[in-house]
CSV table of C-alpha atoms in Angstrom, one decimal:
chain,number,residue,atom,x,y,z
A,144,UNK,CA,74.9,87.2,98.2
A,145,UNK,CA,78.0,89.3,99.0
A,146,UNK,CA,81.0,90.2,96.8
A,147,UNK,CA,84.6,90.5,97.6
A,148,UNK,CA,87.9,91.3,96.0
A,149,UNK,CA,91.0,89.2,96.9
A,150,UNK,CA,94.3,90.7,96.4
A,151,UNK,CA,96.7,87.8,95.8
A,152,UNK,CA,99.8,88.6,93.7
A,153,UNK,CA,102.2,85.8,94.1
A,154,UNK,CA,99.7,83.6,96.1
A,155,UNK,CA,97.1,83.5,93.2
A,156,UNK,CA,98.5,80.4,91.3
A,157,UNK,CA,98.9,78.2,94.3
A,158,UNK,CA,95.5,79.1,95.7
A,159,UNK,CA,93.7,78.6,92.4
A,160,UNK,CA,95.2,75.2,92.1
A,161,UNK,CA,94.1,74.4,95.7
A,162,UNK,CA,90.7,75.9,95.1
A,163,UNK,CA,90.5,78.1,97.9
A,164,UNK,CA,91.5,81.4,99.7
A,165,UNK,CA,92.8,81.5,103.1
A,166,UNK,CA,94.1,83.9,105.8
A,167,UNK,CA,95.7,83.7,109.0
A,168,UNK,CA,93.6,83.5,112.2
A,169,UNK,CA,96.2,85.3,114.4
A,170,UNK,CA,98.4,88.2,113.9
A,171,UNK,CA,100.8,90.1,116.0
A,172,UNK,CA,99.0,90.4,119.3
A,173,UNK,CA,95.2,91.1,118.9
A,174,UNK,CA,95.5,93.6,116.4
A,175,UNK,CA,94.5,91.6,113.2
A,176,UNK,CA,94.2,93.3,110.0
A,177,UNK,CA,90.7,93.9,108.7
A,178,UNK,CA,91.5,92.2,105.5
A,179,UNK,CA,92.5,89.0,107.2
A,180,UNK,CA,89.3,89.0,109.5
A,181,UNK,CA,87.1,89.6,106.6
A,182,UNK,CA,87.5,86.0,105.3
A,183,UNK,CA,85.4,84.9,108.2
A,184,UNK,CA,82.4,86.9,106.4
A,185,UNK,CA,82.4,84.8,103.3
A,186,UNK,CA,79.3,82.6,102.8
A,187,UNK,CA,78.4,79.8,100.5
A,188,UNK,CA,77.5,81.3,97.1
A,189,UNK,CA,79.4,84.6,97.5
A,190,UNK,CA,81.3,86.0,94.6
A,191,UNK,CA,85.2,86.7,94.8
A,192,UNK,CA,87.0,88.8,92.2
A,193,UNK,CA,90.7,87.9,91.9
A,194,UNK,CA,93.2,90.9,91.6
A,195,UNK,CA,96.7,90.0,90.6
A,196,UNK,CA,99.4,92.6,89.5
A,197,UNK,CA,97.0,95.2,88.2
A,198,UNK,CA,94.2,93.1,86.8
A,199,UNK,CA,91.2,91.3,87.5
A,200,UNK,CA,92.1,87.8,86.3
A,201,UNK,CA,89.3,85.5,87.5
A,202,UNK,CA,86.0,85.4,89.4
A,203,UNK,CA,85.1,82.6,92.0
A,204,UNK,CA,82.0,81.2,93.7
A,205,UNK,CA,82.3,80.1,97.3
A,206,UNK,CA,81.6,76.5,97.5
A,207,UNK,CA,81.7,76.7,101.3
A,208,UNK,CA,81.3,79.3,104.0
A,209,UNK,CA,84.4,80.3,105.9
A,210,UNK,CA,85.8,77.5,108.1
A,211,UNK,CA,88.8,77.2,110.5
A,212,UNK,CA,91.4,75.1,108.9
A,213,UNK,CA,95.0,74.7,108.4
A,214,UNK,CA,96.3,76.2,105.1
A,215,UNK,CA,96.7,73.4,102.6
A,216,UNK,CA,99.9,73.7,100.4
A,217,UNK,CA,101.6,72.3,97.5
A,218,UNK,CA,104.8,72.6,99.4
A,219,UNK,CA,106.1,70.9,102.4
A,220,UNK,CA,105.8,73.5,105.0
A,221,UNK,CA,104.4,74.2,108.5
A,222,UNK,CA,100.7,75.4,108.0
A,223,UNK,CA,99.0,77.8,110.4
A,224,UNK,CA,95.6,77.7,111.6
A,225,UNK,CA,93.3,80.2,109.8
A,226,UNK,CA,90.1,80.9,107.9
A,227,UNK,CA,89.6,78.9,104.7
A,228,UNK,CA,87.0,79.1,101.9
A,229,UNK,CA,86.7,76.7,99.2
A,230,UNK,CA,86.2,78.2,95.7
A,231,UNK,CA,85.2,77.4,92.1
A,232,UNK,CA,87.3,79.6,90.0
A,233,UNK,CA,86.6,80.8,86.4
A,234,UNK,CA,89.6,82.4,84.8
A,235,UNK,CA,89.1,85.3,82.4
A,236,UNK,CA,90.5,84.9,78.8
A,237,UNK,CA,90.8,88.6,78.7
A,238,UNK,CA,91.8,90.2,82.2
A,239,UNK,CA,90.6,93.4,83.2
A,240,UNK,CA,93.3,96.1,83.6
A,241,UNK,CA,92.1,98.2,86.6
A,242,UNK,CA,94.2,101.3,85.8
A,243,UNK,CA,92.7,101.7,82.4
A,244,UNK,CA,89.1,101.3,83.7
A,245,UNK,CA,89.5,103.5,86.9
A,246,UNK,CA,87.5,106.3,85.5
A,247,UNK,CA,84.3,104.1,85.5
A,248,UNK,CA,85.0,102.4,88.7
A,249,UNK,CA,86.1,105.5,90.9
A,250,UNK,CA,82.5,106.7,91.4
A,251,UNK,CA,81.7,103.2,93.1
A,252,UNK,CA,84.8,103.0,95.4
A,253,UNK,CA,83.9,103.3,99.0
A,254,UNK,CA,85.6,106.0,101.3
A,255,UNK,CA,86.5,103.1,103.7
A,256,UNK,CA,88.2,99.9,102.7
A,257,UNK,CA,88.5,100.5,99.1
A,258,UNK,CA,90.4,97.8,97.2
A,259,UNK,CA,91.8,100.3,94.7
A,260,UNK,CA,93.2,103.8,94.9
A,261,UNK,CA,92.2,106.8,93.0
A,262,UNK,CA,95.1,106.2,90.3
A,263,UNK,CA,94.0,102.6,89.9
A,264,UNK,CA,96.7,100.8,91.9
A,265,UNK,CA,95.6,98.1,94.4
A,266,UNK,CA,95.7,98.7,98.1
A,267,UNK,CA,97.7,96.5,100.4
A,268,UNK,CA,95.8,93.8,102.2
A,269,UNK,CA,94.0,90.4,101.4
A,270,UNK,CA,90.3,90.5,101.1
A,271,UNK,CA,88.3,93.5,100.6
A,272,UNK,CA,84.5,94.1,100.4
A,273,UNK,CA,83.1,94.8,97.0
A,274,UNK,CA,79.7,96.8,97.2
A,275,UNK,CA,77.0,95.9,94.7
A,276,UNK,CA,77.5,98.9,92.5
A,277,UNK,CA,81.2,98.1,92.1
A,278,UNK,CA,80.3,94.5,91.5
A,279,UNK,CA,78.0,95.5,88.6
A,280,UNK,CA,80.6,97.5,86.8
A,281,UNK,CA,83.2,94.8,87.2
A,282,UNK,CA,80.9,92.2,85.9
A,283,UNK,CA,80.1,94.6,82.9
A,284,UNK,CA,83.7,95.1,82.1
A,285,UNK,CA,84.2,91.3,82.3
A,286,UNK,CA,81.3,90.6,80.1
A,287,UNK,CA,82.3,93.1,77.5
A,288,UNK,CA,85.8,91.8,77.2
A,289,UNK,CA,85.0,88.1,77.5
A,290,UNK,CA,81.6,87.3,76.2
A,291,UNK,CA,80.8,90.1,73.6
A,292,UNK,CA,83.4,90.6,71.0
A,293,UNK,CA,83.4,93.4,68.3
A,294,UNK,CA,84.5,92.2,64.8
A,295,UNK,CA,86.1,95.0,62.8
A,296,UNK,CA,84.8,93.7,59.5
A,297,UNK,CA,81.2,93.6,61.1
A,298,UNK,CA,81.6,97.1,62.3
A,299,UNK,CA,82.4,98.2,58.8
A,300,UNK,CA,79.3,96.5,57.4
A,301,UNK,CA,77.2,97.8,60.4
A,302,UNK,CA,75.1,94.8,60.0
A,303,UNK,CA,75.6,92.7,63.2
A,304,UNK,CA,78.3,94.4,65.1
A,305,UNK,CA,78.2,92.1,68.3
A,306,UNK,CA,78.3,88.4,68.5
A,307,UNK,CA,78.2,86.2,71.5
A,308,UNK,CA,81.0,83.7,71.8
A,309,UNK,CA,80.1,80.3,72.9
A,310,UNK,CA,83.2,79.1,74.9
A,311,UNK,CA,82.8,80.8,78.1
A,312,UNK,CA,81.6,78.4,80.9
A,313,UNK,CA,81.2,81.3,83.3
A,314,UNK,CA,78.2,83.1,81.4
A,315,UNK,CA,75.4,81.8,83.5
A,316,UNK,CA,77.4,82.5,86.7
A,317,UNK,CA,77.9,86.1,85.5
A,318,UNK,CA,74.4,86.5,84.5
A,319,UNK,CA,73.3,85.3,87.9
A,320,UNK,CA,75.7,87.5,89.7
A,321,UNK,CA,74.7,90.7,87.8
A,322,UNK,CA,70.8,89.8,88.4
A,323,UNK,CA,71.3,89.1,92.1
A,324,UNK,CA,73.3,92.3,93.0
A,325,UNK,CA,70.7,94.5,90.8
A,326,UNK,CA,67.9,93.0,92.6
A,327,UNK,CA,69.4,93.7,96.0
A,328,UNK,CA,70.1,97.3,95.1
A,329,UNK,CA,66.6,97.8,93.6
A,330,UNK,CA,64.8,96.2,96.6
A,331,UNK,CA,66.9,97.9,99.1
A,332,UNK,CA,66.3,101.4,97.5
A,333,UNK,CA,62.5,100.8,97.2
A,334,UNK,CA,62.3,100.1,101.0
A,335,UNK,CA,64.5,103.2,101.8
A,336,UNK,CA,62.3,105.3,99.7
A,337,UNK,CA,59.0,104.1,101.2
A,338,UNK,CA,60.4,104.7,104.8
A,339,UNK,CA,61.7,108.1,103.9
A,340,UNK,CA,58.7,109.8,102.4
A,341,UNK,CA,56.6,110.3,105.4
A,342,UNK,CA,59.6,111.5,107.6
A,343,UNK,CA,59.5,114.6,105.2
A,344,UNK,CA,55.7,115.0,104.7
A,345,UNK,CA,56.1,113.8,101.1
A,346,UNK,CA,57.7,117.0,99.9
A,347,UNK,CA,61.2,118.5,99.1
A,348,UNK,CA,62.9,119.5,102.4
A,349,UNK,CA,64.2,122.6,100.5
A,350,UNK,CA,61.5,123.8,98.0
A,351,UNK,CA,58.3,122.0,99.2
A,352,UNK,CA,57.7,120.4,95.8
A,353,UNK,CA,55.2,117.7,96.2
A,354,UNK,CA,54.9,115.9,92.9
A,355,UNK,CA,56.1,112.3,93.6
A,356,UNK,CA,57.5,112.0,90.1
A,357,UNK,CA,60.0,114.8,90.9
A,358,UNK,CA,61.0,113.6,94.4
A,359,UNK,CA,64.1,111.5,95.1
A,360,UNK,CA,65.1,109.6,98.2
A,361,UNK,CA,68.6,111.1,98.7
A,362,UNK,CA,71.3,109.1,100.6
A,363,UNK,CA,73.5,111.0,102.9
A,364,UNK,CA,75.9,108.0,103.3
A,365,UNK,CA,75.8,106.4,99.7
A,366,UNK,CA,75.0,102.8,99.0
A,367,UNK,CA,78.6,102.1,98.2
A,368,UNK,CA,79.6,103.3,101.8
A,369,UNK,CA,76.7,101.9,103.9
A,370,UNK,CA,76.1,98.7,105.7
A,371,UNK,CA,73.0,96.7,104.9
A,372,UNK,CA,71.2,98.5,107.7
A,373,UNK,CA,72.3,101.9,106.7
A,374,UNK,CA,71.2,101.5,103.4
A,375,UNK,CA,67.5,101.0,104.3
A,376,UNK,CA,67.7,103.4,107.4
A,377,UNK,CA,65.2,106.3,106.4
A,378,UNK,CA,67.3,108.6,108.6
A,379,UNK,CA,70.3,108.2,106.2
A,380,UNK,CA,68.7,110.6,103.8
A,381,UNK,CA,66.5,113.4,102.8
A,382,UNK,CA,63.7,113.8,100.5
A,383,UNK,CA,64.6,116.3,97.7
A,384,UNK,CA,63.5,117.4,94.3
A,385,UNK,CA,65.4,116.4,91.3
A,386,UNK,CA,67.4,119.5,91.2
A,387,UNK,CA,68.3,119.7,94.9
A,388,UNK,CA,69.0,115.7,94.8
A,389,UNK,CA,71.5,116.4,92.1
A,390,UNK,CA,73.2,119.2,94.2
A,391,UNK,CA,73.2,117.0,97.3
A,392,UNK,CA,74.4,113.9,95.6
A,393,UNK,CA,77.3,115.7,94.0
A,394,UNK,CA,78.4,117.6,97.1
A,395,UNK,CA,77.5,121.0,96.0
A,396,UNK,CA,75.2,121.5,99.2
A,397,UNK,CA,75.1,119.7,102.5
A,398,UNK,CA,73.5,119.9,105.8
A,399,UNK,CA,75.3,120.2,109.2
A,400,UNK,CA,74.2,118.5,112.5
A,401,UNK,CA,71.6,121.3,113.0
A,402,UNK,CA,70.1,121.0,109.7
A,403,UNK,CA,71.8,124.1,108.4
A,404,UNK,CA,72.3,124.4,104.7
A,405,UNK,CA,75.9,124.7,103.4
A,406,UNK,CA,76.6,125.8,99.8
A,407,UNK,CA,79.7,125.1,97.7
A,408,UNK,CA,81.6,128.2,96.6
A,409,UNK,CA,81.1,126.9,92.9
A,410,UNK,CA,77.6,128.3,93.1
A,411,UNK,CA,77.7,132.2,93.0
A,412,UNK,CA,75.6,133.8,95.7
A,413,UNK,CA,73.8,135.8,92.9
A,414,UNK,CA,72.6,132.4,91.6
A,415,UNK,CA,71.1,131.1,94.7
A,416,UNK,CA,67.5,132.1,93.6
A,417,UNK,CA,67.9,130.0,90.4
A,418,UNK,CA,68.5,126.9,92.6
A,419,UNK,CA,65.7,127.8,95.2
A,420,UNK,CA,68.4,128.1,97.9
A,421,UNK,CA,69.6,130.7,100.3
A,422,UNK,CA,72.3,131.2,102.9
A,423,UNK,CA,71.3,130.3,106.5
A,424,UNK,CA,68.4,128.0,105.2
A,425,UNK,CA,67.5,125.3,107.7
A,426,UNK,CA,65.5,122.0,107.4
A,427,UNK,CA,63.8,120.1,110.2
A,428,UNK,CA,66.3,117.3,110.9
A,429,UNK,CA,65.9,114.8,113.6
A,430,UNK,CA,68.7,113.5,116.0
A,431,UNK,CA,68.8,110.3,113.9
A,432,UNK,CA,69.7,112.3,110.7
A,433,UNK,CA,72.5,114.1,112.5
A,434,UNK,CA,75.3,111.5,112.2
A,435,UNK,CA,74.5,110.9,108.6
A,436,UNK,CA,74.4,114.5,107.8
A,437,UNK,CA,77.8,115.0,109.4
A,438,UNK,CA,79.2,111.9,107.4
A,439,UNK,CA,77.9,113.6,104.1
A,440,UNK,CA,79.3,117.0,104.9
A,441,UNK,CA,82.8,115.5,105.8
A,442,UNK,CA,83.2,113.1,102.9
A,443,UNK,CA,80.9,114.2,100.0
A,444,UNK,CA,80.5,118.0,100.4
A,445,UNK,CA,83.1,119.9,98.5
A,446,UNK,CA,83.0,123.6,99.7
A,447,UNK,CA,85.2,124.6,96.6
């Protein structure tokens, strides 16, 4: 199952009534926008979050895979040939205001093809990918606002502060969505770790710690930015202890294409010993690590 975010604006109401999303098959010349072409990727059972004027207003389940068809319309107009997906749509009683929630969503937005800007505004386009980590956060926000409601009087009594409403027909669909995306992440990361361990001789690449409980399979290109293949590619990462993993994940250290360690200036040189790092340190990378290390250094590492 994949997830997507469709940016609809004025087209939402008509497409909801028609039970579909649709994009043109042809643009100006051969340079088709990625957000048009992405409709081809939708399969039966995929989930689509609907973004309209700053809000997630609905979530849909694809009833069909993408198919080539003329755009149906409630108006009498010439219909172009394009990609069509039939949907079953569940409107939210309480839409999710993205700008109000951008702080919790921001860590899960990809570097490339993000549906939202850092200030919470939507990007131009039609259909964007929604990685599993972002989908989980959206489902959690939808659930909190539409399924679980806090009653002020109950909070004062501190007896039963949360009650589940009974009028949300999409509860089973939300539960299934969350379960499937969490399972995909868990199984993918387990496979990644198993393949990564022997590449680094079962020990931290920087400090040689060998206790399995303290070792982390650290992504160079994070889950939110990787393809399905990159997410399980053992060369897309490095085995690090908990401390070095935190430094790497948060962009305080990085490795270049030769495996040399780079350290953010936020870490004073006199503190290097505390972190078991030193300038000009080098790890035994392979050629397969090189593009991933370079991606991490460019997009995650923060020299300052």
